[in-house]
Amino acid sequence: GVADGALLGKITDIAARLSPPQQRKLLVAAEKLLGDAKGAGGGKPVAAKVAKVAGGGKIVDRSGNVEPVTRLDVRVGRIVKAERHPDADALYLEQIDVGEEEPRQVISGLANFIPLEELQDRLVTVVCNLKPVKMRGIMSSGMVLCGSNEDHTKVELLEPPEGCEPGEYLSLDSFGVMKPPEEDAVLKSKSQQNVWKMVAPDMKLNGGGKATYNGKLFSTSQGPLKCKTLKDCQLDEERIAT
């Protein structure tokens, strides 16, 4: 027979090559088959591990780890109100509709790059499950994604296509709709706070100006997300108080 560790490795290696729905079907089937083997005295440890992954409906990589990007809650938002931060010249204070009962209050370091009037009623891309932080005395509960050139002299909003509704979750090629598990509703523990740090270096605009992660395309129901003119550059966070 195959050792438990090797068997689990084979299962997760195969799962890593599949789409999320196919992964879940494989993991559920593997759980059942291995569970049936319990009576014969084998498969129990692997069955328990597979059940843990399958039961959570999580997307795994080749090591059996949850892909960090799938833990992010990234949604289409619409800015319903934007004003200057009362205590910081470089910051804007925005109220953003992300499909919840009330708009989210988000602070962005965009005042040196985008005129205030251009933010009103604008569609934006918002990371919604980062730990809320106080920025110059005011709480910010989200992060607006932007593109930036290498020397950070030009910053543009990452914009969903017109026709998108606030609250729509982004999709990512090979992963499907990115709706994080309940335990990642707010990434507040030390390990959870590392998720964005792990993901951020691979968040980029490709040569066509479309948003990608590790070369895979982000999309919405209306198509891909783009910045106004930027291409071949990094997607940045704009919530650092200055």
Coordinates of C-alpha atoms in Angstrom, one line a residue, residues 2 16 48 55 70 90 164 166 172 176 216:
V2 CA 0.9 3.7 -0.3
A16 CA -3.8 21.6 -7.2
A48 CA -9.3 12.8 8.4
G55 CA -15.4 20.0 4.4
T70 CA -8.4 33.0 -2.2
A90 CA -2.4 63.4 1.5
C164 CA -20.7 46.0 -12.4
P166 CA -21.3 47.1 -5.9
L172 CA -9.6 34.7 -10.8
G176 CA -13.4 31.0 -9.8
K216 CA -3.8 34.8 -13.8

